Coordinates of C-alpha atoms and ligand atoms in Angstrom, one line a residue:
X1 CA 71.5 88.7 50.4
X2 CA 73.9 87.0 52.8
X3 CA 73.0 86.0 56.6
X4 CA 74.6 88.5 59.0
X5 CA 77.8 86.9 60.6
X6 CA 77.1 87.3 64.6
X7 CA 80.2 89.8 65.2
X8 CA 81.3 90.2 68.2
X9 CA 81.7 93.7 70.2
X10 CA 84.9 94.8 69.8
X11 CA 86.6 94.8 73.3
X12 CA 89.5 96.5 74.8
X13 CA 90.7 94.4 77.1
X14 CA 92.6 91.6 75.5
X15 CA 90.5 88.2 75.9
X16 CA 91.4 84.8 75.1
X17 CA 92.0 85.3 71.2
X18 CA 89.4 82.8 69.7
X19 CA 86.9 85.2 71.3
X20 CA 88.1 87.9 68.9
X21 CA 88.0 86.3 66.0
X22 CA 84.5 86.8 63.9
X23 CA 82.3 83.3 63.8
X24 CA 80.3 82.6 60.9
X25 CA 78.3 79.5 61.2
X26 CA 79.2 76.8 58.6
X27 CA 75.6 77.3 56.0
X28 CA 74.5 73.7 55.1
X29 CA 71.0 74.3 53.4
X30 CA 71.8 77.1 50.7
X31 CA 68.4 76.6 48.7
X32 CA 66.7 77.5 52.4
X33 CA 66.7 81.2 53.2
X34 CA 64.2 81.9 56.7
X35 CA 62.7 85.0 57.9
X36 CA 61.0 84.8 61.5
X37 CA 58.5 86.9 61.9
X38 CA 58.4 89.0 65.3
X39 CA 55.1 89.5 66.0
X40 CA 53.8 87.4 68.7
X41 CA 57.0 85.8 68.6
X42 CA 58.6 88.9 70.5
X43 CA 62.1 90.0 69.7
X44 CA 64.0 88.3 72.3
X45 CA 63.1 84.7 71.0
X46 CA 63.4 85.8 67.6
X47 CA 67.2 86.4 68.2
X48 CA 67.3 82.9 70.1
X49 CA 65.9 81.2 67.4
X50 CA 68.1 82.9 64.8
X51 CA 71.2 82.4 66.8
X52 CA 69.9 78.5 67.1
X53 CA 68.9 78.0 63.5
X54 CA 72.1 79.3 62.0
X55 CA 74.3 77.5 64.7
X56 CA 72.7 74.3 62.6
X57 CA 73.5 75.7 59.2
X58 CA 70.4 77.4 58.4
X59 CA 70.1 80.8 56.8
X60 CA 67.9 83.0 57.8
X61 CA 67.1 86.6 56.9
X62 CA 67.0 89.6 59.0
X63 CA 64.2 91.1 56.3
X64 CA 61.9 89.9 54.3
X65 CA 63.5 90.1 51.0
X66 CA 62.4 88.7 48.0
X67 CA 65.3 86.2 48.5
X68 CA 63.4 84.4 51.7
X69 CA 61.6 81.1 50.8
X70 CA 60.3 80.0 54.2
X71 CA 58.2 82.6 56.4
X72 CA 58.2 81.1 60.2
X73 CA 55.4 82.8 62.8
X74 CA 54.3 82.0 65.9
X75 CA 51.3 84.2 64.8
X76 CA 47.8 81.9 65.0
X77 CA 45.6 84.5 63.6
X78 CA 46.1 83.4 59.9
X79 CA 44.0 86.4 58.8
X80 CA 46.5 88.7 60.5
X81 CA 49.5 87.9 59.8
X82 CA 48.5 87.7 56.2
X83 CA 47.2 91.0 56.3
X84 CA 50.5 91.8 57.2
X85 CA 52.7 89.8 54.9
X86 CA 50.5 91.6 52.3
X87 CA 51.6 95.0 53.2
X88 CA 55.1 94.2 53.4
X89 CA 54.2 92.9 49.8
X90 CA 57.4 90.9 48.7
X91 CA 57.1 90.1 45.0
X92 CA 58.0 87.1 45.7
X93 CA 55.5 86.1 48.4
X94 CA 53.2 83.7 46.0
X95 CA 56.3 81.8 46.1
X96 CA 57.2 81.6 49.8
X97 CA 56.0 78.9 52.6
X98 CA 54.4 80.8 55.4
X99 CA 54.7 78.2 58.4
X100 CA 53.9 77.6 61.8
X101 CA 56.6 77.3 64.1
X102 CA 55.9 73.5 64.5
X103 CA 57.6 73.4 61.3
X104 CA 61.2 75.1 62.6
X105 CA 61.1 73.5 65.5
X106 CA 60.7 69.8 63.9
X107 CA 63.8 71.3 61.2
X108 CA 65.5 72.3 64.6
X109 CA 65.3 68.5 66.5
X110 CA 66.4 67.1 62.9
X111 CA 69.0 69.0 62.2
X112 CA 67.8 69.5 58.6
X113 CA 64.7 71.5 56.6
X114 CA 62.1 68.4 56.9
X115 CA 59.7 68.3 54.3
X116 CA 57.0 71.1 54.8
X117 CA 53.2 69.3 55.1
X118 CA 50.1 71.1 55.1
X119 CA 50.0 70.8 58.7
X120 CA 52.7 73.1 58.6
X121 CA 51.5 75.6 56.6
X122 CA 49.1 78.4 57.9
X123 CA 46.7 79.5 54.8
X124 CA 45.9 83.0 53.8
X125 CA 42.1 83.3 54.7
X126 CA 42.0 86.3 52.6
X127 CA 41.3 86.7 48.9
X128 CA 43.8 87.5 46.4
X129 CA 43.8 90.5 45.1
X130 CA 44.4 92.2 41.9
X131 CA 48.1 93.4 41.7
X132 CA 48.6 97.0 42.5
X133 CA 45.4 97.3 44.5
X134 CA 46.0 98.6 47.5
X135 CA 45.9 96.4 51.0
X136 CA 42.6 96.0 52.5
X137 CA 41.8 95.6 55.8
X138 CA 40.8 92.4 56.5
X139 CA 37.1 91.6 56.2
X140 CA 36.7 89.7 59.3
X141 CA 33.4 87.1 59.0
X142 CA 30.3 87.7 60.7
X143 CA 28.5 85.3 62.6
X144 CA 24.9 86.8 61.0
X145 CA 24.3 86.1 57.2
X146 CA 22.9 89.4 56.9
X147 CA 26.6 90.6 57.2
X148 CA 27.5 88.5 54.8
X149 CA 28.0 88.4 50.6
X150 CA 26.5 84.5 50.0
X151 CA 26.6 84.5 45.8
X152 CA 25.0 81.2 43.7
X153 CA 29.0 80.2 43.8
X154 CA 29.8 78.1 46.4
X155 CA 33.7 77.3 46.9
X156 CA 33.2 74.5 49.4
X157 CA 30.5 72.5 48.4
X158 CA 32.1 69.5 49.5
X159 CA 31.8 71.0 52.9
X160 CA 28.0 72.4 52.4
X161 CA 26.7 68.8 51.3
X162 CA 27.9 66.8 54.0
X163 CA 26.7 69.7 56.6
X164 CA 23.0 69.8 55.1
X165 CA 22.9 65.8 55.1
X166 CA 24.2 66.2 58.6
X167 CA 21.3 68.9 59.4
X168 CA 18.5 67.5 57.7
X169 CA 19.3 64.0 59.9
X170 CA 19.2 65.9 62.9
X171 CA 16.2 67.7 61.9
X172 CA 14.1 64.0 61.4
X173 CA 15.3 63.1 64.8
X174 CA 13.9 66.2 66.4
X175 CA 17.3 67.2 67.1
X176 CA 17.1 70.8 66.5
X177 CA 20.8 72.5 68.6
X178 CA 22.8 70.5 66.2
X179 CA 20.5 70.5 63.3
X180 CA 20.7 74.7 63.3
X181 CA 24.0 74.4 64.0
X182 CA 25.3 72.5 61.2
X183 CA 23.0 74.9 59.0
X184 CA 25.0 78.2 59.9
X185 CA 28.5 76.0 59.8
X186 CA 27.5 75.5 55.6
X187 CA 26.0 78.9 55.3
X188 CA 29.5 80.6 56.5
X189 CA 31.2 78.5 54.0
X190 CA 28.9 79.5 51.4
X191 CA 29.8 83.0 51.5
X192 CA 33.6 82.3 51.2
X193 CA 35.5 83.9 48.2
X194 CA 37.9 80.6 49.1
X195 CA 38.2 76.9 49.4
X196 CA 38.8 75.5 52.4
X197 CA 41.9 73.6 51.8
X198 CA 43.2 73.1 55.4
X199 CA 41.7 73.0 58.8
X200 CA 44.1 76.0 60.2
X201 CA 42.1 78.1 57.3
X202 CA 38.7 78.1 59.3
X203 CA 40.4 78.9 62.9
X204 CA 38.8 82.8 62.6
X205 CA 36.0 81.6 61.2
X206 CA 32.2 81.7 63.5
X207 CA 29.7 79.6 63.2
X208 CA 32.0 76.2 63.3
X209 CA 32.2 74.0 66.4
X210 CA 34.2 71.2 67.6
X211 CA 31.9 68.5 65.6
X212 CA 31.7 70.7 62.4
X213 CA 35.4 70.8 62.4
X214 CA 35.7 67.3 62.5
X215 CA 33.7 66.7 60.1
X216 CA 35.9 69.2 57.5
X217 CA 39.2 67.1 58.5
X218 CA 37.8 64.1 57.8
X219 CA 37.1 65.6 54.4
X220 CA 40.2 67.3 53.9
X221 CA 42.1 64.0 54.8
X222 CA 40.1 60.9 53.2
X223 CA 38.3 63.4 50.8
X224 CA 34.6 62.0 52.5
X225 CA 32.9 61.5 55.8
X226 CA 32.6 58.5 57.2
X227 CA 29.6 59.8 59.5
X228 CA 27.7 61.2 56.3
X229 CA 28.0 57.9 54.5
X230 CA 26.7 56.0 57.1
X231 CA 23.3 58.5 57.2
X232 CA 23.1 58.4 53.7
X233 CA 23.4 54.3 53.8
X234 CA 20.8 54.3 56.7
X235 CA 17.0 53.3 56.0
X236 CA 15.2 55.7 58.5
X237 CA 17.1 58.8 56.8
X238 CA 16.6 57.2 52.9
X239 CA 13.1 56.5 53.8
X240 CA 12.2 60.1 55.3
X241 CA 14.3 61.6 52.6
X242 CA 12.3 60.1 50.0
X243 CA 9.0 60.8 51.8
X244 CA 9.6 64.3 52.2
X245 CA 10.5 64.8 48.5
X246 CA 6.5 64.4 47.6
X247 CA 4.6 67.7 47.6
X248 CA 2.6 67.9 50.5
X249 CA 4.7 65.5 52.7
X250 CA 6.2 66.5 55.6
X251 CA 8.6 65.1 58.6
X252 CA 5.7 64.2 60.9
X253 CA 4.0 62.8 58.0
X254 CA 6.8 60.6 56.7
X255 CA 7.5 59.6 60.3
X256 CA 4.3 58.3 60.7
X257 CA 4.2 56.4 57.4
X258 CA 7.7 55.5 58.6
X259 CA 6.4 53.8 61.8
X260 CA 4.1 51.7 59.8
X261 CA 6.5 50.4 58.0
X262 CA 6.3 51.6 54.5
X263 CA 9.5 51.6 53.0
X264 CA 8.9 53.0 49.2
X265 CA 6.0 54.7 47.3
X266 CA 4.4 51.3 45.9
X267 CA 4.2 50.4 49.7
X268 CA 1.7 53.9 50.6
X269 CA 0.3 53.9 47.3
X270 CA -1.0 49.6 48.1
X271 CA -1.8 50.5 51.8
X272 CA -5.8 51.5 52.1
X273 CA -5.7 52.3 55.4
X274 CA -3.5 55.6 54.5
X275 CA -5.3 58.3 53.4
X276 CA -4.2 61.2 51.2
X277 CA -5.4 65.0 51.1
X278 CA -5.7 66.6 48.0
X279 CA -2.5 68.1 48.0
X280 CA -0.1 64.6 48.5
X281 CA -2.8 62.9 46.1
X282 CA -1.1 66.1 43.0
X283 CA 2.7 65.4 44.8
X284 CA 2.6 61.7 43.8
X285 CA 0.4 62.4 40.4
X286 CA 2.9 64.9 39.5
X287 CA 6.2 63.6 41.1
X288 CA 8.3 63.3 38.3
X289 CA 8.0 66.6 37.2
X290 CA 7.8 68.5 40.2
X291 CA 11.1 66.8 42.3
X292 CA 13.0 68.5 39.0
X293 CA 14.5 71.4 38.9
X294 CA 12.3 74.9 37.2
X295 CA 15.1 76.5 34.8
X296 CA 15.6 80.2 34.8
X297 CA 13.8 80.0 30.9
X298 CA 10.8 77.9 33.0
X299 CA 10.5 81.0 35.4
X300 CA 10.6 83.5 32.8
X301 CA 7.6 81.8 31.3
X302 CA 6.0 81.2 34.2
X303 CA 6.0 85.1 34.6
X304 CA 4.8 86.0 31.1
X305 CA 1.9 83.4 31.7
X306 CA 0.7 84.9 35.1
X307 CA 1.7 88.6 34.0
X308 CA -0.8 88.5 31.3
X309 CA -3.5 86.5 33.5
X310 CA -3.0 89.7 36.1
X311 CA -3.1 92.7 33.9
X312 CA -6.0 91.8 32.1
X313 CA -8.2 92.6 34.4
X314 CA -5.9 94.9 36.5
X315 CA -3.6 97.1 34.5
X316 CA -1.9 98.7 37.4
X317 CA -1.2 95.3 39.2
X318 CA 2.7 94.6 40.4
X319 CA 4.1 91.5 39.6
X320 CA 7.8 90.7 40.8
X321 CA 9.9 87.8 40.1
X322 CA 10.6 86.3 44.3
X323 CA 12.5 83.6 46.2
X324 CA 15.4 81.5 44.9
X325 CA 15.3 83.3 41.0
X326 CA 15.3 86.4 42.5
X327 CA 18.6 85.6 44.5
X328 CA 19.9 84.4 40.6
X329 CA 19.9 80.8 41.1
X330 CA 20.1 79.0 37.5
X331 CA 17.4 76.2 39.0
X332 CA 14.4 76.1 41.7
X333 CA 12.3 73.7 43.5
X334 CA 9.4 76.6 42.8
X335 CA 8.6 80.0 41.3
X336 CA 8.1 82.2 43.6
X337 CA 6.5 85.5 43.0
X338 CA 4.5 89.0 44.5
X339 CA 1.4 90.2 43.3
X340 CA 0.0 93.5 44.5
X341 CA -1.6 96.9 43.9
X342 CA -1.4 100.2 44.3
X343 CA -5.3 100.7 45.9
X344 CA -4.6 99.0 49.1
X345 CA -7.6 96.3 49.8
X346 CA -7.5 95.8 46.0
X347 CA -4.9 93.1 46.4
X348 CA -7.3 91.2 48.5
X349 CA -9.2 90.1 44.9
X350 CA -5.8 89.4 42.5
X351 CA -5.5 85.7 43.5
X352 CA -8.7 84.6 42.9
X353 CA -8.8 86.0 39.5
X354 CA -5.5 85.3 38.6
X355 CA -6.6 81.4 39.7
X356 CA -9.8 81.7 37.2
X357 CA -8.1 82.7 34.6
X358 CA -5.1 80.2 34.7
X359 CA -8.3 77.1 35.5
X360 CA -9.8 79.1 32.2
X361 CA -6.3 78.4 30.0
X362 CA -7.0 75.0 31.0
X363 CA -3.2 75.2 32.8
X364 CA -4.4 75.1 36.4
X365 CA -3.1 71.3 37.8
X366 CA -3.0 71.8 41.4
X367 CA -4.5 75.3 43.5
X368 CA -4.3 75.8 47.5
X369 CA -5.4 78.9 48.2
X370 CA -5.5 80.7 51.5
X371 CA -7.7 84.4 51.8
X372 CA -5.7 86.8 53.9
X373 CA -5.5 86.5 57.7
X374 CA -3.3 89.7 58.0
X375 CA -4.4 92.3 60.6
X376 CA -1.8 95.1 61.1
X377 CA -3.9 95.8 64.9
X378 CA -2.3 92.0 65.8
X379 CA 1.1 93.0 65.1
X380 CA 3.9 92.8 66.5
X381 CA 3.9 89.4 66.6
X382 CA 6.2 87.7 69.0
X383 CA 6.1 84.0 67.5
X384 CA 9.7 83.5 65.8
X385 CA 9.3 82.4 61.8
X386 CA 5.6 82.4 61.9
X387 CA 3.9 81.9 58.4
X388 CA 3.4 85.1 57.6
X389 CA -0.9 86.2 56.9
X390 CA -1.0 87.6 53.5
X391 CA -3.4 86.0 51.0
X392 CA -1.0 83.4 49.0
X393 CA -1.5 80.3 46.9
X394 CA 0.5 76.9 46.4
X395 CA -0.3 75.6 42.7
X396 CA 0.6 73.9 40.0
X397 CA 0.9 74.6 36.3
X398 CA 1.1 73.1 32.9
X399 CA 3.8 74.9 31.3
X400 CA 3.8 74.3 27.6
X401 CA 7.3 73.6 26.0
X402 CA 6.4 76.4 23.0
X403 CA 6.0 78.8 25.6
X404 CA 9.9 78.5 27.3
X405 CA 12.5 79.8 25.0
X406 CA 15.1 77.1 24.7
X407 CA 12.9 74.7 25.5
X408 CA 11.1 72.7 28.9
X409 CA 14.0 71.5 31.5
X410 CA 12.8 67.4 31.1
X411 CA 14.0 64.1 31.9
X412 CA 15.9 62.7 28.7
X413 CA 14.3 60.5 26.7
X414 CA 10.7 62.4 27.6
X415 CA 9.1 63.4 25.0
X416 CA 5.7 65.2 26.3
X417 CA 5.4 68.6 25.0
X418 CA 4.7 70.2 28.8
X419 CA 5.6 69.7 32.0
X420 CA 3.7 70.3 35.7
X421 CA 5.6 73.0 37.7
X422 CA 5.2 74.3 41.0
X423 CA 4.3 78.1 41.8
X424 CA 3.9 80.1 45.2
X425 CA 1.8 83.4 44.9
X426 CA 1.7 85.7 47.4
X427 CA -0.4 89.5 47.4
X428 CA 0.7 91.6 50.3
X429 CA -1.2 95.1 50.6
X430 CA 1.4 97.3 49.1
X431 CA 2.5 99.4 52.2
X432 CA 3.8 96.1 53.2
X433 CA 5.5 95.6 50.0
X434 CA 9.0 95.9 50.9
X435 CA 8.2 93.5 53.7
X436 CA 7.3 90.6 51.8
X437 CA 9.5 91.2 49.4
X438 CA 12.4 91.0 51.7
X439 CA 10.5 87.9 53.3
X440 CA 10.0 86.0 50.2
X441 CA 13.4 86.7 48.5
X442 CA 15.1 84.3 51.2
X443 CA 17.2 82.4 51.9
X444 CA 15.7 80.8 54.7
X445 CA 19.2 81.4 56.2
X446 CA 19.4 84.4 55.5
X447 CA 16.0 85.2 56.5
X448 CA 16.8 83.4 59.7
X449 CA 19.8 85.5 60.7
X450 CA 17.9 88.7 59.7
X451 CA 15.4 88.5 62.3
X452 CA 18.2 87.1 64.9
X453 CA 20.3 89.9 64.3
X454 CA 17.4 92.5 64.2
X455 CA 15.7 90.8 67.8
X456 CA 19.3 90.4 69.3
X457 CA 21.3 93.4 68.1
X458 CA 19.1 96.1 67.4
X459 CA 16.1 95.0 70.0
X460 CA 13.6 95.0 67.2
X461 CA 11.3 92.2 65.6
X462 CA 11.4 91.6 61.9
X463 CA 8.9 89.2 60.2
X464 CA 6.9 89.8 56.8
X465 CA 4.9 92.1 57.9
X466 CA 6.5 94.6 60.0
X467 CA 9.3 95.9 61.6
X468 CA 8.9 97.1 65.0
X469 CA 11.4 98.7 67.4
X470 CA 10.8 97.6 70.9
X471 CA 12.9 100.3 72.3
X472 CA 10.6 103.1 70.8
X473 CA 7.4 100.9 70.9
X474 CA 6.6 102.0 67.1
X475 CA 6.2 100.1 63.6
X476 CA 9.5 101.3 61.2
X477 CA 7.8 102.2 58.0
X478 CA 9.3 100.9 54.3
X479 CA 8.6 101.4 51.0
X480 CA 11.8 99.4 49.8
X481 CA 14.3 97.0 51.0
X482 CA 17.1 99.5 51.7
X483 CA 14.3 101.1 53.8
X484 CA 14.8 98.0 56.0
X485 CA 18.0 97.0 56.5
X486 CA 18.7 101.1 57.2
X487 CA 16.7 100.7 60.3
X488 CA 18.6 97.7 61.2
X489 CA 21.7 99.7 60.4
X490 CA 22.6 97.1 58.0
X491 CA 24.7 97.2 55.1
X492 CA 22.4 97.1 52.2
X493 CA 23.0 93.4 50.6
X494 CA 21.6 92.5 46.6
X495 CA 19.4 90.0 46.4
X496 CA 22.3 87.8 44.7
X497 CA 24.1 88.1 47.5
X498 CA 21.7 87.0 49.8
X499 CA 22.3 82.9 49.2
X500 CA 23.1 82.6 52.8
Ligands
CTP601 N1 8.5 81.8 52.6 C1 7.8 82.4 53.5 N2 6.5 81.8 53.8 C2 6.1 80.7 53.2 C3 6.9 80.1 52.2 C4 8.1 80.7 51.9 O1 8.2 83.4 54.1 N3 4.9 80.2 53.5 C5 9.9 82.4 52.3 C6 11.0 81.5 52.7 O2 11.5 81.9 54.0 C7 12.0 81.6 51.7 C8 11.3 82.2 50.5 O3 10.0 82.5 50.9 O4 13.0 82.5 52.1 C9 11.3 81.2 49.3 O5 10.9 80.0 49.7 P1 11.1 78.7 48.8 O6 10.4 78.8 47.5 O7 10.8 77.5 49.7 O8 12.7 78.6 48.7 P2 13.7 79.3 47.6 O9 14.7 80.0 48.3 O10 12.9 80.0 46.5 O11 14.4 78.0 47.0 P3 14.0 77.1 45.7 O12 14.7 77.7 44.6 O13 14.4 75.7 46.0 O14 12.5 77.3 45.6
MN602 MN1 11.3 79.0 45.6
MN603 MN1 8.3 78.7 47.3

């Protein structure tokens, strides 16, 4: 398809005769072939632009044909006008350049098609779709990760990393605006079907401030961020980092030893003026094994081992796989899992025999466990991310490598037949099953966003216990997680999807 000549209205009245003759610009860029799109643009200054662009030699299209390689818009909402594009559906549209209009109006002052960088180019921010499927609307992010599909595959991890080193240095200084903040920016990127590959992509994004945004051009230009280097180079965060990493050890904890001036784990380990509980005493003992990852195969294990340790002495128990394995990640800091019964009270004694039977085996490294605080008359509770009351224990096991089909997940070049692992047991009463469930499945994110979007949105508090509409003034029973996010008039999301 040829430009259309600009003819001129036939008049009656004899003019001076050049007027009357037809003028077609002089084409000097054959391989180019424009379409401007109207929207936003507004038809007006789409004719002046056409006029303009062909008076310097450019083609440019009055539809958008398969023949068009450069799409111009004025249009900032990427999302939008790729929606559109879409439904026009040109075959050849995987081939085009879809361009801002900083683009034609640098070709414009040139006099020429300059070279098209990515600062030029506006990215589709939706996914690709199968051919022949029909156009969907566009799924527009939400700023809640309840709203959201987070699976284990994470398209920008390049992104993620540098915002969680960026959050967890905020978090040592106290810091807690920016610390959350950079937290949300990563989990919204998580749950992209896309890589970020240029900063116009995240413009309809939530969730990303000025600082976050900085931070992704820094990495989309020099492929790293200076600012995250210099953290990760920086002794307070190394030192805290490291700290932290031993079972048992928290900030305030690591801070302190900080302070001191302990640099390393020679340096508490020599100091006798610091004294360790129980639980830091197993975290160094065990450290090796415990800062590696649980495999999938180690979990499975893990649940055959405490499955049989449960129903021997009570064949009706319920025992369900929690946490990160739930949510399908291949690896875990932990195993997490629920134990509970039918008879409600019952659950109350499942721990502690679960605990004496594992000591029994002879498996039993490390056990903290906590009796039940939970008192459904104390509810609601108004205390945002409180520890929840239910009976639970923090231990440790021996896992055997004969007992993990594949083999243990070790260190190379160990060659111990076992390895310690760590293991979070929790027994809710079983009418508040669905709530710990939910609760314990995670991710923290996504746990967070829940209980932001239930308190904010829907005026109703949300913890592991309960679910309590304050409009109404009642408790919002559940025997299962749909139950839950129905009352929130949520969209139900599967566990693997929840790696907010
Ligand atoms: N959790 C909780 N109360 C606790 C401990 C944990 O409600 N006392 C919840 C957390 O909010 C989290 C889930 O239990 O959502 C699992 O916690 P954790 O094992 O720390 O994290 P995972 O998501 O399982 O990640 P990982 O694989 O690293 O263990
Ligand atoms: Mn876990
Ligand atoms: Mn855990």
């Amino acid at each position: 398809m040829f430009h259309t000549p600009i003819v001129p209205r036939v008049r009656k009245r004899s003019k001076p005769a050049e007027a009357d003759v037809p003028r077609r610009d002089e084409v000097k860029f054959e391989d180019v072939r424009l379409y401007l799109v109207e929207r936003k643009m507004g038809r007006s200054r789409r004719s002046f632009l056409t006029q303009l662009a062909r008076s310097k030699g450019f083609i440019v299209e009055d539809i958008l044909s398969d023949e068009v390689t450069h799409v111009v818009s004025e249009d900032s909402q990427a999302s939008s006008l790729w929606k559109w594009l879409k439904e026009c559906a040109p075959k050849n549209l995987p081939n085009m350049l879809v361009l801002d209009i900083s683009w034609f109006t640098d070709s414009m002052r040139e006099g020429r098609p300059v070279a098209v960088e990515t600062r030029h180019c506006i990215q589709d921010t939706l996914p690709t779709l199968p051919e022949d499927s029909p156009p969907t609307p566009v799924a527009s992010v939400s700023p809640y990760a309840c709203q959201r599909r987070t699976t284990t595959e994470n398209n920008n991890k390049i992104f993620t990393d540098a915002f969680e080193v960026l959050a967890e240095s905020y978090e040592f200084n106290e810091i807690e605006g920016p610390c959350l903040a950079f937290r949300r920016a990563a989990s919204v990127l998580k749950s992209l079907p896309w890589a970020v590959q240029c900063l116009g992509a995240t413009q309809d994004l939530p969730c990303l401030g000025e600082h976050t945004k900085a931070v992704i051009e820094e990495i989309l230009q020099y492929g790293r961020s200076f600012e995250v280097e210099k953290i990760l180079s920086d002794e307070r965060y190394r030192t805290l980092k490291l700290f932290t990493s031993v079972f048992g050890v928290g900030p305030k904890t690591s801070e302190k030893w900080y302070r001191r001036g302990l640099r390393s784990f020679s340096d508490i380990l020599a100091d006798p003026s610091i004294h360790l509980n129980r639980m830091q005493q197993s975290g160094f003992l065990h450290y090796g094994d415990i800062s590696r990852a649980v495999s999938k195969a180690e979990a499975r294990a893990l649940k055959n081992i405490i499955d049989e340790a449960v129903h021997v002495i009570t064949p009706d128990a319920i025992l369900a796989l929690t946490g990160g394995f739930r949510r399908e990640k291949e690896f875990g800091h932990d195993v997490d899992f629920i134990v509970t019964t039918p008879e409600l009270g019952k659950e109350e004694s499942l721990l502690p025999i679960i605990i004496n039977r594992l000591k029994k085996q002879g498996i039993l490294l490390y056990s903290d466990y906590q009796a039940s605080t939970f008192d459904m008359s104390k509810l609601p509770c108004h205390r945002f991310e409180a520890m929840d009351h239910f009976a639970k224990c923090f231990l440790i096991l021996r896992l055997e490598g004969s007992q993990v089909e594949g083999g243990l997940h070790r260190a190379e070049g160990d060659s111990r037949g076992w390895r310690a692992v760590r293991v979070d047991l929790v027994s809710p009463p079983m009418d508040r099953y669905a709530f710990a469930l939910l609760g314990w499945t995670g991710s923290r994110q996504f746990e967070r966003d829940l209980r932001r979007f239930a308190q904010v949105e829907r005026r109703m508090l949300l913890d592991n216990h309960a679910l309590y509409d304050k409009t109404k003034k009642e408790f919002l029973a559940a025997t299962t997680e749909k139950d839950i996010f129905a009352h929130l008039g949520l969209e139900y999301i599967e566990p693997w999807q929840r790696n907010a």
